[in-house]
Short mmCIF file of C-alpha atoms and ligand atoms in Angstrom, two decimals:
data_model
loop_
_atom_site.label_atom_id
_atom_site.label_comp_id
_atom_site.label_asym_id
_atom_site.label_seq_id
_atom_site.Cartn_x
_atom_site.Cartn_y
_atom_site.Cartn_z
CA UNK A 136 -33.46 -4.62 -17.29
CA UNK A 137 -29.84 -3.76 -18.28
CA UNK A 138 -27.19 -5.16 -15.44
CA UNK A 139 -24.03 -3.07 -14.07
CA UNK A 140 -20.91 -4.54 -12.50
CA UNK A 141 -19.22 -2.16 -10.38
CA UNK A 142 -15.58 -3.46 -9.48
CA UNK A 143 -13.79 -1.00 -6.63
CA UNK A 144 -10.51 -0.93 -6.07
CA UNK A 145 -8.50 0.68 -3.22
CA UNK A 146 -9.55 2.94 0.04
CA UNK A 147 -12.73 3.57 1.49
CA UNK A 148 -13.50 6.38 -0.15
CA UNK A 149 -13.60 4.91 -3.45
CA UNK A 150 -15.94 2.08 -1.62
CA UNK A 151 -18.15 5.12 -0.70
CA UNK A 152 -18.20 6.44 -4.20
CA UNK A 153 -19.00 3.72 -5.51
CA UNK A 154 -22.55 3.37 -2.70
CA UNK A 155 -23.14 6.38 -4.37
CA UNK A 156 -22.17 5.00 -8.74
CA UNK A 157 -24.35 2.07 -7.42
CA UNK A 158 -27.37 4.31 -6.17
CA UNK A 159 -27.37 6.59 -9.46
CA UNK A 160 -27.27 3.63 -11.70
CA UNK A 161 -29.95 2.05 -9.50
CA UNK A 162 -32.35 5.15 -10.48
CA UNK A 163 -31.61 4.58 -13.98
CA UNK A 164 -33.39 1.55 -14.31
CA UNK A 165 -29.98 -0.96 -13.73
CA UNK A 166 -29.93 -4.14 -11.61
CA UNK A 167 -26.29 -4.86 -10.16
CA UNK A 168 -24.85 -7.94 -10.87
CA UNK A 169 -22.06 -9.41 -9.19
CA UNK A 170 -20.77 -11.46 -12.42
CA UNK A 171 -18.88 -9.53 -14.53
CA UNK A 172 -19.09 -11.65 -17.68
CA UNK A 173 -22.90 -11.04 -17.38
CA UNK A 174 -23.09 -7.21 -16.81
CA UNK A 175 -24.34 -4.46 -19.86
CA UNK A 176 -21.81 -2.36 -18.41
CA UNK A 177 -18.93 -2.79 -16.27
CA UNK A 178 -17.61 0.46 -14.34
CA UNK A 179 -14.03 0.40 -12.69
CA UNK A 180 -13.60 2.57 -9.87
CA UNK A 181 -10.06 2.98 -10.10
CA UNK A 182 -6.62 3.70 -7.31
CA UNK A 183 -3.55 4.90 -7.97
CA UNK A 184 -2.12 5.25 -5.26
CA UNK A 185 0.83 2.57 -6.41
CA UNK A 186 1.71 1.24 -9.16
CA UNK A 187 0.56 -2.05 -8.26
CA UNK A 188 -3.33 -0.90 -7.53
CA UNK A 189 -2.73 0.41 -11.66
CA UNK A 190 -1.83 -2.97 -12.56
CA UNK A 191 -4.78 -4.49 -11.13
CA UNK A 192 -7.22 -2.13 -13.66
CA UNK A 193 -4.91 -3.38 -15.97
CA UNK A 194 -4.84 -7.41 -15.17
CA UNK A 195 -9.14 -7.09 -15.21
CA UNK A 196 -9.46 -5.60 -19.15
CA UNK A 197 -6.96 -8.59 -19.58
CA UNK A 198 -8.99 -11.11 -18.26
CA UNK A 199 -11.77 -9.15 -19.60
CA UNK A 200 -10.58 -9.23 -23.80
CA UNK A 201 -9.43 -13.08 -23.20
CA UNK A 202 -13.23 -13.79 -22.15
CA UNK A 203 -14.41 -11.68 -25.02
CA UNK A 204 -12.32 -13.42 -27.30
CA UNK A 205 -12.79 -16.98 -26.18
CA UNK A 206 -16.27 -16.97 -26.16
CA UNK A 207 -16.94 -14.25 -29.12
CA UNK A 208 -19.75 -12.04 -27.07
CA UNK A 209 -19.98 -8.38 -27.51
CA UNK A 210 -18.11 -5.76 -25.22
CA UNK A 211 -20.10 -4.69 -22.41
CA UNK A 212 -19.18 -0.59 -21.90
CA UNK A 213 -16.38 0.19 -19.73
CA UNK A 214 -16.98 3.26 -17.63
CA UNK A 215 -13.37 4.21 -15.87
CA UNK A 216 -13.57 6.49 -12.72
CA UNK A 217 -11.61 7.16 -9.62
CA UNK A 218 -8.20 8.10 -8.88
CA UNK A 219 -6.77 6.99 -12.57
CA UNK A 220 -8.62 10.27 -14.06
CA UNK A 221 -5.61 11.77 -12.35
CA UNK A 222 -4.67 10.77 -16.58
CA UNK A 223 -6.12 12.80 -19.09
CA UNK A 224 -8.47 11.90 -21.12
CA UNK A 225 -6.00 10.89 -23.87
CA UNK A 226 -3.55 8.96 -21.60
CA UNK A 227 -6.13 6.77 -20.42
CA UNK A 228 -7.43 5.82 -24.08
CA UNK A 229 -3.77 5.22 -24.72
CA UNK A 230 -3.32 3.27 -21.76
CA UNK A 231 -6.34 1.59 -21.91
CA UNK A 232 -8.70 1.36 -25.35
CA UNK A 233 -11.13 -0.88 -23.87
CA UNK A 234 -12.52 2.39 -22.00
CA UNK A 235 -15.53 4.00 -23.88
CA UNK A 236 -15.92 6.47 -20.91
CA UNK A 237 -14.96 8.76 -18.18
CA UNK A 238 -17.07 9.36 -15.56
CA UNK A 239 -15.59 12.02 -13.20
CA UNK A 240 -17.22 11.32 -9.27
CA UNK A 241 -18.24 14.73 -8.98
CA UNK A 242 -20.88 14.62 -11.67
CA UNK A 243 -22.02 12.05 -9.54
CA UNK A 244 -22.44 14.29 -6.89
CA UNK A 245 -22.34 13.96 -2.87
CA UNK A 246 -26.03 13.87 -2.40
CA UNK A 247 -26.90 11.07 -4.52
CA UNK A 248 -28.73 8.73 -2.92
CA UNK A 249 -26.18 5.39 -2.04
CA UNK A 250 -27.06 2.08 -1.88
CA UNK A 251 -25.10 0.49 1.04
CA UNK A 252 -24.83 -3.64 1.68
CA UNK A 253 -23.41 -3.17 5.52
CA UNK A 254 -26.83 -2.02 7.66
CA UNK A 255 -25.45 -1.49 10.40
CA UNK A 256 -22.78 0.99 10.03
CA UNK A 257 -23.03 3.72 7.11
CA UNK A 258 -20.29 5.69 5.62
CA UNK A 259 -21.11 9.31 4.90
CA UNK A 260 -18.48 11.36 2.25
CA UNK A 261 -18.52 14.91 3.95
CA UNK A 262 -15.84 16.65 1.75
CA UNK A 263 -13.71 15.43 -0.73
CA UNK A 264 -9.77 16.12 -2.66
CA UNK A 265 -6.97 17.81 -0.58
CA UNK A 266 -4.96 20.90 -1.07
CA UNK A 267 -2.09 19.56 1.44
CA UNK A 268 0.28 18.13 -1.85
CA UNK A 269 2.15 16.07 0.31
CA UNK A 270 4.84 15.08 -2.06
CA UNK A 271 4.18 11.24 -3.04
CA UNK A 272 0.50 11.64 -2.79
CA UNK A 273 -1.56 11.55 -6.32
CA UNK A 274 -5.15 12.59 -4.67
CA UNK A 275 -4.91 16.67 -5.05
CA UNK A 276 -4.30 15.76 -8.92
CA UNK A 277 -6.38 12.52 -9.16
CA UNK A 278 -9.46 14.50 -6.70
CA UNK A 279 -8.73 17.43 -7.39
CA UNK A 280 -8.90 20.17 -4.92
CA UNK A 281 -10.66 20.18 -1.53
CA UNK A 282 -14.45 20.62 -1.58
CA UNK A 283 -16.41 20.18 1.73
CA UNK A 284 -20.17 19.63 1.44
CA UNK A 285 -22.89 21.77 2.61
CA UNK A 286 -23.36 21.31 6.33
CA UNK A 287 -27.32 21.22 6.11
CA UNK A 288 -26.98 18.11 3.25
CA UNK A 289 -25.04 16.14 5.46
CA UNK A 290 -27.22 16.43 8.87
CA UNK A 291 -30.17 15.59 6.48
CA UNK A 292 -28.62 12.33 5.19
CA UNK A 293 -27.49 11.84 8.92
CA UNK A 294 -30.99 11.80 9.64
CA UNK A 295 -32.48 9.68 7.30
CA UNK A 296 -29.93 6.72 8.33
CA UNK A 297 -30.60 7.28 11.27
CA UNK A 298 -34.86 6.63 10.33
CA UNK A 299 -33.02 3.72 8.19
CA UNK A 300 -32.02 2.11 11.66
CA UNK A 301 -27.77 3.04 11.43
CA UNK A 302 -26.29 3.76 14.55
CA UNK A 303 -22.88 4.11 13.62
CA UNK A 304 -21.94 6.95 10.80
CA UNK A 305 -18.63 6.86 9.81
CA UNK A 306 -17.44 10.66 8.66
CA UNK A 307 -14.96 10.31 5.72
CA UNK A 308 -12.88 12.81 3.71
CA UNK A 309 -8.89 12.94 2.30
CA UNK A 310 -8.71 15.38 5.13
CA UNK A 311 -12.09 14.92 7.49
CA UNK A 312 -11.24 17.36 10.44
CA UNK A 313 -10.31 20.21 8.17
CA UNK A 314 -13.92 20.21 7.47
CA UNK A 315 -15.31 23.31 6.03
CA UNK A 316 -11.43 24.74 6.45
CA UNK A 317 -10.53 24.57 2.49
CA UNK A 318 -10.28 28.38 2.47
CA UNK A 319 -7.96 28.94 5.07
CA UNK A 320 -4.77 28.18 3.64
CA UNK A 321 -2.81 24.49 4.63
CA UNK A 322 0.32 26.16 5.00
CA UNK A 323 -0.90 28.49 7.53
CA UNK A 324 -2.82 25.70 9.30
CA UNK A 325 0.65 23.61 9.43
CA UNK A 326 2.34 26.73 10.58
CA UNK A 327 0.28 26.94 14.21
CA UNK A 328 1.17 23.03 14.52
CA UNK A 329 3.89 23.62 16.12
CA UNK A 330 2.93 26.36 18.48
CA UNK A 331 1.67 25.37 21.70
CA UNK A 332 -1.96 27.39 21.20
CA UNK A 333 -3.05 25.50 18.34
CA UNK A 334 -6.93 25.84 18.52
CA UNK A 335 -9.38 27.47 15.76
CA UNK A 336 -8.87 30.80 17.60
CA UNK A 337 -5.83 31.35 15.60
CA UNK A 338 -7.80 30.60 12.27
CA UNK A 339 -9.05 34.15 11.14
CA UNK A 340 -13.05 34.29 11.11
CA UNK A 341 -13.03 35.20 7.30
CA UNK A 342 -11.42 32.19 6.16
CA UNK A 343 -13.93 29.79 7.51
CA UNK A 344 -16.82 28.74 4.66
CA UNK A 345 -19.05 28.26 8.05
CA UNK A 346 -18.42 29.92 10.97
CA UNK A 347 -18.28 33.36 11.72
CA UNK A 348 -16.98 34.78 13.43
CA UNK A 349 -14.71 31.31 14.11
CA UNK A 350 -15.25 29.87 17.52
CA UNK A 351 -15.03 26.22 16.83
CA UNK A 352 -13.64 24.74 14.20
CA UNK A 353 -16.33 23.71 11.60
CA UNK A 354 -15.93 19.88 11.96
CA UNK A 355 -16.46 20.21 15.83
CA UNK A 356 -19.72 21.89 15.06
CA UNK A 357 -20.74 19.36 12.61
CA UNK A 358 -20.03 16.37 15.27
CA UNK A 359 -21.84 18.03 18.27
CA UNK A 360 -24.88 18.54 15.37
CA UNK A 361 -24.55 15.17 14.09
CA UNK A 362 -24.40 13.30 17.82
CA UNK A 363 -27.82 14.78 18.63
CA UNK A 364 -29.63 13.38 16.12
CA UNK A 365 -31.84 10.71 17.77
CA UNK A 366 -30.72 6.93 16.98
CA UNK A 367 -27.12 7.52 16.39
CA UNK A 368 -24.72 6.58 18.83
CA UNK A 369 -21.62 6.49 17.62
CA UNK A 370 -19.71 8.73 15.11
CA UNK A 371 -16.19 7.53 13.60
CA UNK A 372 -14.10 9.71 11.48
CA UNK A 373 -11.73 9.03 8.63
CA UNK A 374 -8.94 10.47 7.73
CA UNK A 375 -7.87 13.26 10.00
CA UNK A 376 -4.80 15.56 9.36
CA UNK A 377 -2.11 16.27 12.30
CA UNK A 378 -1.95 19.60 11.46
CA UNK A 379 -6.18 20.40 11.61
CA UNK A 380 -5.78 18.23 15.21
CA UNK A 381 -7.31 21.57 17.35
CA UNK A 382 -7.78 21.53 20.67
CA UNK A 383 -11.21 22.08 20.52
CA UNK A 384 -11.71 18.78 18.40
CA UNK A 385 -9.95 17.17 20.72
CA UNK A 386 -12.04 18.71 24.41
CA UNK A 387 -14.75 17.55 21.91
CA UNK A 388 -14.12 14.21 22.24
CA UNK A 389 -13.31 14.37 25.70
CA UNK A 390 -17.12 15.15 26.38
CA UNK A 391 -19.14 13.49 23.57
CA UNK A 392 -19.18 9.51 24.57
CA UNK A 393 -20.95 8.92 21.21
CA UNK A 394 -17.10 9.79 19.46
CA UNK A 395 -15.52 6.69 18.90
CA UNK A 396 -11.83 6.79 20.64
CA UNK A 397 -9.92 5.25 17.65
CA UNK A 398 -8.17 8.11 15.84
CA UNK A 399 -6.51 7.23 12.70
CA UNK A 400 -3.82 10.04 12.83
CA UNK A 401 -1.35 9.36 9.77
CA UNK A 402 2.22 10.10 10.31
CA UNK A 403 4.13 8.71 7.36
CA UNK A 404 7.98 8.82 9.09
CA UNK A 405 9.14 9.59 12.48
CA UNK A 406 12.10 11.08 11.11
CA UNK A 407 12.38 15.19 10.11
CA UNK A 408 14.29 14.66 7.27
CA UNK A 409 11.90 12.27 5.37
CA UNK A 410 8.74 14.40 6.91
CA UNK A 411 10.04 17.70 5.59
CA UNK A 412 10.61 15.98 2.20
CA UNK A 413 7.13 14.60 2.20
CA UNK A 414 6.20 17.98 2.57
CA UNK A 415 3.96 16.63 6.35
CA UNK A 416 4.34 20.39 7.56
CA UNK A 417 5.11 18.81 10.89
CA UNK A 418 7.87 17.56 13.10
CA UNK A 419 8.25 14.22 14.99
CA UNK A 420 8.48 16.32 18.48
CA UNK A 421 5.29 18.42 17.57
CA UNK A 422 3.39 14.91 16.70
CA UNK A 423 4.62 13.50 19.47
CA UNK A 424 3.09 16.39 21.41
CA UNK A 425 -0.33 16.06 19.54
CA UNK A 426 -1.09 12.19 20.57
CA UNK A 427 0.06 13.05 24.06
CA UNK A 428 -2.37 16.29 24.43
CA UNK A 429 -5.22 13.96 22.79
CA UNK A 430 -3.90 11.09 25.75
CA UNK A 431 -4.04 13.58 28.85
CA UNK A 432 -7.72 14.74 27.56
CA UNK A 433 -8.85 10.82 26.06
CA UNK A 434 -7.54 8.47 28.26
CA UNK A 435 -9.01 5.45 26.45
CA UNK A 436 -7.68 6.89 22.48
CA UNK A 437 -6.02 4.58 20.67
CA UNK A 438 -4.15 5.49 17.76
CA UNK A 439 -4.38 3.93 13.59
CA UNK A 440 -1.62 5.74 11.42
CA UNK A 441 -0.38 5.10 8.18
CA UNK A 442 3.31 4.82 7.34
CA UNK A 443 5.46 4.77 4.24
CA UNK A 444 8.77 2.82 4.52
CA UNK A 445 11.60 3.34 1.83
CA UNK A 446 11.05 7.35 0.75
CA UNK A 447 13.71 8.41 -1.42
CA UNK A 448 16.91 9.03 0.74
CA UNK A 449 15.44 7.45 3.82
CA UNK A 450 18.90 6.44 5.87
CA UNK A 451 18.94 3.60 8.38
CA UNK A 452 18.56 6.60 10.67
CA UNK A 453 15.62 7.93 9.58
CA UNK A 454 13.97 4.35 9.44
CA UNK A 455 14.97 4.12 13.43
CA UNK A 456 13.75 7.36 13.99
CA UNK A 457 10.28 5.75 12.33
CA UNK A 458 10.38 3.16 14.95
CA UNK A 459 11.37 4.64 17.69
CA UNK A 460 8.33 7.14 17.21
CA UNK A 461 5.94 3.92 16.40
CA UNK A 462 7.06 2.34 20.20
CA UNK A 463 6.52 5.83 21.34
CA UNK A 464 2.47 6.44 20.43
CA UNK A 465 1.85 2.29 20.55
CA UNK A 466 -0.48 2.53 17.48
CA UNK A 467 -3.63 -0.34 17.65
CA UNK A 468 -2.82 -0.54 14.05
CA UNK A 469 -0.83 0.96 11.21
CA UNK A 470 -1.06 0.35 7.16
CA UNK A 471 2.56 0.37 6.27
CA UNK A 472 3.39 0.86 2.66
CA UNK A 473 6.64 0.73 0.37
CA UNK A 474 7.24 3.73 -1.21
CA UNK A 475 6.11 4.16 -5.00
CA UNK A 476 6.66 6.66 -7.02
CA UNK A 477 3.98 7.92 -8.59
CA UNK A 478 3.54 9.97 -12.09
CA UNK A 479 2.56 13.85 -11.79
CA UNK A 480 3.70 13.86 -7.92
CA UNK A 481 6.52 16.00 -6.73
CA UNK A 482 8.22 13.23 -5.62
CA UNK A 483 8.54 11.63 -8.42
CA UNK A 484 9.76 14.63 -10.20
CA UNK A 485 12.34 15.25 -7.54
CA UNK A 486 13.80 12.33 -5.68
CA UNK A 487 14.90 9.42 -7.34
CA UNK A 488 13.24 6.31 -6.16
CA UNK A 489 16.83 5.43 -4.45
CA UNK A 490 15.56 2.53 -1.42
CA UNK A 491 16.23 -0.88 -3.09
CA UNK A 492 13.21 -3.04 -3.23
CA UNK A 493 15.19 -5.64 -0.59
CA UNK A 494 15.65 -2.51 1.96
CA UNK A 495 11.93 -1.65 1.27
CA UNK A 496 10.77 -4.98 2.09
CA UNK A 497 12.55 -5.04 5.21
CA UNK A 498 11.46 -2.05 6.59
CA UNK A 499 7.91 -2.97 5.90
CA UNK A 500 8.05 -6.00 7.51
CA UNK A 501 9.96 -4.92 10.86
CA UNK A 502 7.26 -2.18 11.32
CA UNK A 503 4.34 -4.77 9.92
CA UNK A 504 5.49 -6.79 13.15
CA UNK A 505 5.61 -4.20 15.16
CA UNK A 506 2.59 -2.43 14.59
CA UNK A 507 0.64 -4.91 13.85
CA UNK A 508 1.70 -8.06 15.16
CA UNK A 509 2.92 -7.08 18.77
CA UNK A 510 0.41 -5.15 19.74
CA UNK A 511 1.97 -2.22 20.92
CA UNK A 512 -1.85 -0.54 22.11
CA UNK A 513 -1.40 -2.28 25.22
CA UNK A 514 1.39 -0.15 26.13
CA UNK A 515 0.92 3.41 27.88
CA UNK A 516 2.48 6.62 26.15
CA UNK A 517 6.08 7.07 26.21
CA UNK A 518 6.19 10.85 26.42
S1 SF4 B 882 -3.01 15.12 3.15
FE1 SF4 B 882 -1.28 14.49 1.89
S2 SF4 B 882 -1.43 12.23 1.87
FE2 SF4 B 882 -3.42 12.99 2.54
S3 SF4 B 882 -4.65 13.09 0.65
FE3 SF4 B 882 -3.72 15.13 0.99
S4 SF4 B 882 -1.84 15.12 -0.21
FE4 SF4 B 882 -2.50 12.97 0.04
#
């Protein structure tokens, strides 16, 4: 039986993807293996979302040719997918020669059967890509744009899990509560963020790929269908967008005690400077506003974010603006990065990458400590 080593590198998502590499393979006739040296083929399911996650692909064909050449064996194929296809096809052999193929994740397709390790909690892709193009981010080029899938497919893998014996589905997309939403225009959507009436009655009923007319936003629908389903008891979701935040998702889990009450709720900056140069579509006050309409409805929600530290032309000010913001919500937990600038963004084409490495590192680790270290969770809302 021929052998495949899968090797996955950066978020979640890619770990999903790569349930589902596993599970195709799998019908194919392939065994894993979890020693590389021993594997026919060896796929890398690439990030990019720094340079540093490139590097690694890089460091493992390394290690990779030194084995081949110390002990004279023959290649095994290298099948490159994930967020480095953001390179064409040329790039990549350029960068990397070892490859012999591309394997784009959609022709792998959402409903192929995964094979998951954890049984007890089962992540479930329900749209993938993002049309948001906040300015450092590589996923609307690597992804490509935002697809949600089919409504009926998920509640049918849903299911089955739930026959499997999972109780806990975790929901994950770039952008998991715009659900359904990739018609409708970001810009718009960002646009009613900052009015007080944000809720899906201000999303026109044509623009919705499954509701109409629109009375809930599609992702509410697909919770309150997915927390019937006999066996499951709690539903987590991954990653959700301030600016697709409606009130309705939010009364929604106010009701439903199957919704798990972390919300990972990605900020970036607390400052309006850096956010309108990331291109957020939303200002500290009206985030501020979202966490404490989601507090007065969910009493018990606790907050994950993610931050960067050290955009281009981030001042001192800005950075304290960042804090003051992270004291403010008291986030459970928060994956602070150092800004990198990334090929084929807008930010790269536009700011220079001006935040010394020193004043990066600093940053990080005052907001590391205080995210992460001082639990700031156990502290109520500053409004
Ligand atoms: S919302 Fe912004 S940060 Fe998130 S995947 Fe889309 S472009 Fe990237």
């Amino acid at each position: 039986m021929p052998s495949v080593f899968i090797k996955t590198f950066g978020c979640q998502a890619n770990k999903s993807d790569s349930e589902r590499i596993l599970g195709d393979y799998s019908s194919r006739g392939y065994t894993e293996t979890e020693i590389w040296r021993e594997a026919d083929e060896i796929v890398l399911n690439t990030c990019s979302v720094r340079q540093s996650a490139e590097d690694r692909v890089r460091g493992f064909i390394l290690n990779l040719n030194k084995y081949l050449q110390e002990t004279g064996k023959n290649k095994p194929k290298v099948i490159l997918t994930g967020c480095m296809l953001h390179f064409n096809e040329k790039e990549i052999h350029e960068l990397l020669p070892e490859v012999d193929e591309i394997l784009p994740i959609a022709e792998v397709g959402f409903n192929q059967k995964s094979i998951r390790k954890d049984k007890d909690s089962a992540w479930v892709p329900i749209s993938t890509g993002c049309n948001s193009f906040c300015t450092y981010c590589i996923v609307p080029f690597s992804r490509g744009r935002e697809r949600s899938r089919p409504i009926d497919d998920i509640v049918k893998e849903v299911e089955s899990l739930a026959l499997d014996g999972y109780k806990n589905i975790n929901l994950l997309g770039q952008n998991v509560n715009s659900f359904g939403l990739e018609k409708s225009g970001i810009n718009l959507r960002k646009l009613y963020m900052d009015k007080d009436n944000f809720s899906a009655g201000t999303i026109p009923s044509n623009e919705s790929q499954y509701t109409k007319p629109t009375t809930k936003p599609p992702f509410v629908l697909l919770l309150q269908t997915i927390s019937k389903i006999p066996g499951i008891e709690k539903i987590t979701f991954f990653t959700s967008n301030p600016w697709d935040f409606w009130n309705e998702l939010i009364d929604e889990i106010a009701i439903n005690p199957k919704i798990d009450r972390f919300i990972h709720l990605p900020v970036q900056s607390g400052s309006n400077h850096i956010l309108k140069l990331m291109n957020r579509g939303y200002t500290r006050e009206s985030y501020l506003s979202l966490v404490k309409r989601i507090k007065e409805k969910v009493p018990d929600a606790v907050f994950g974010t993610d931050i960067i530290v050290g955009f281009p032309g981030e001042t001192d000010d800005d950075f304290l603006d960042t804090l003051d913001l992270v004291k403010k919500v008291g986030f459970k937990v928060a994956f602070v990065a150092r800004y990198s600038p990334r090929p084929g963004t807008a930010s790269f084409k536009l700011y220079p990458d001006d935040i010394t490495a020193k004043v990066k590192k600093e940053r990080w680790e005052i907001l590391d400590k205080i995210t992460n270290k001082d639990n700031l969770s156990n502290r109520p809302l500053i409004p």
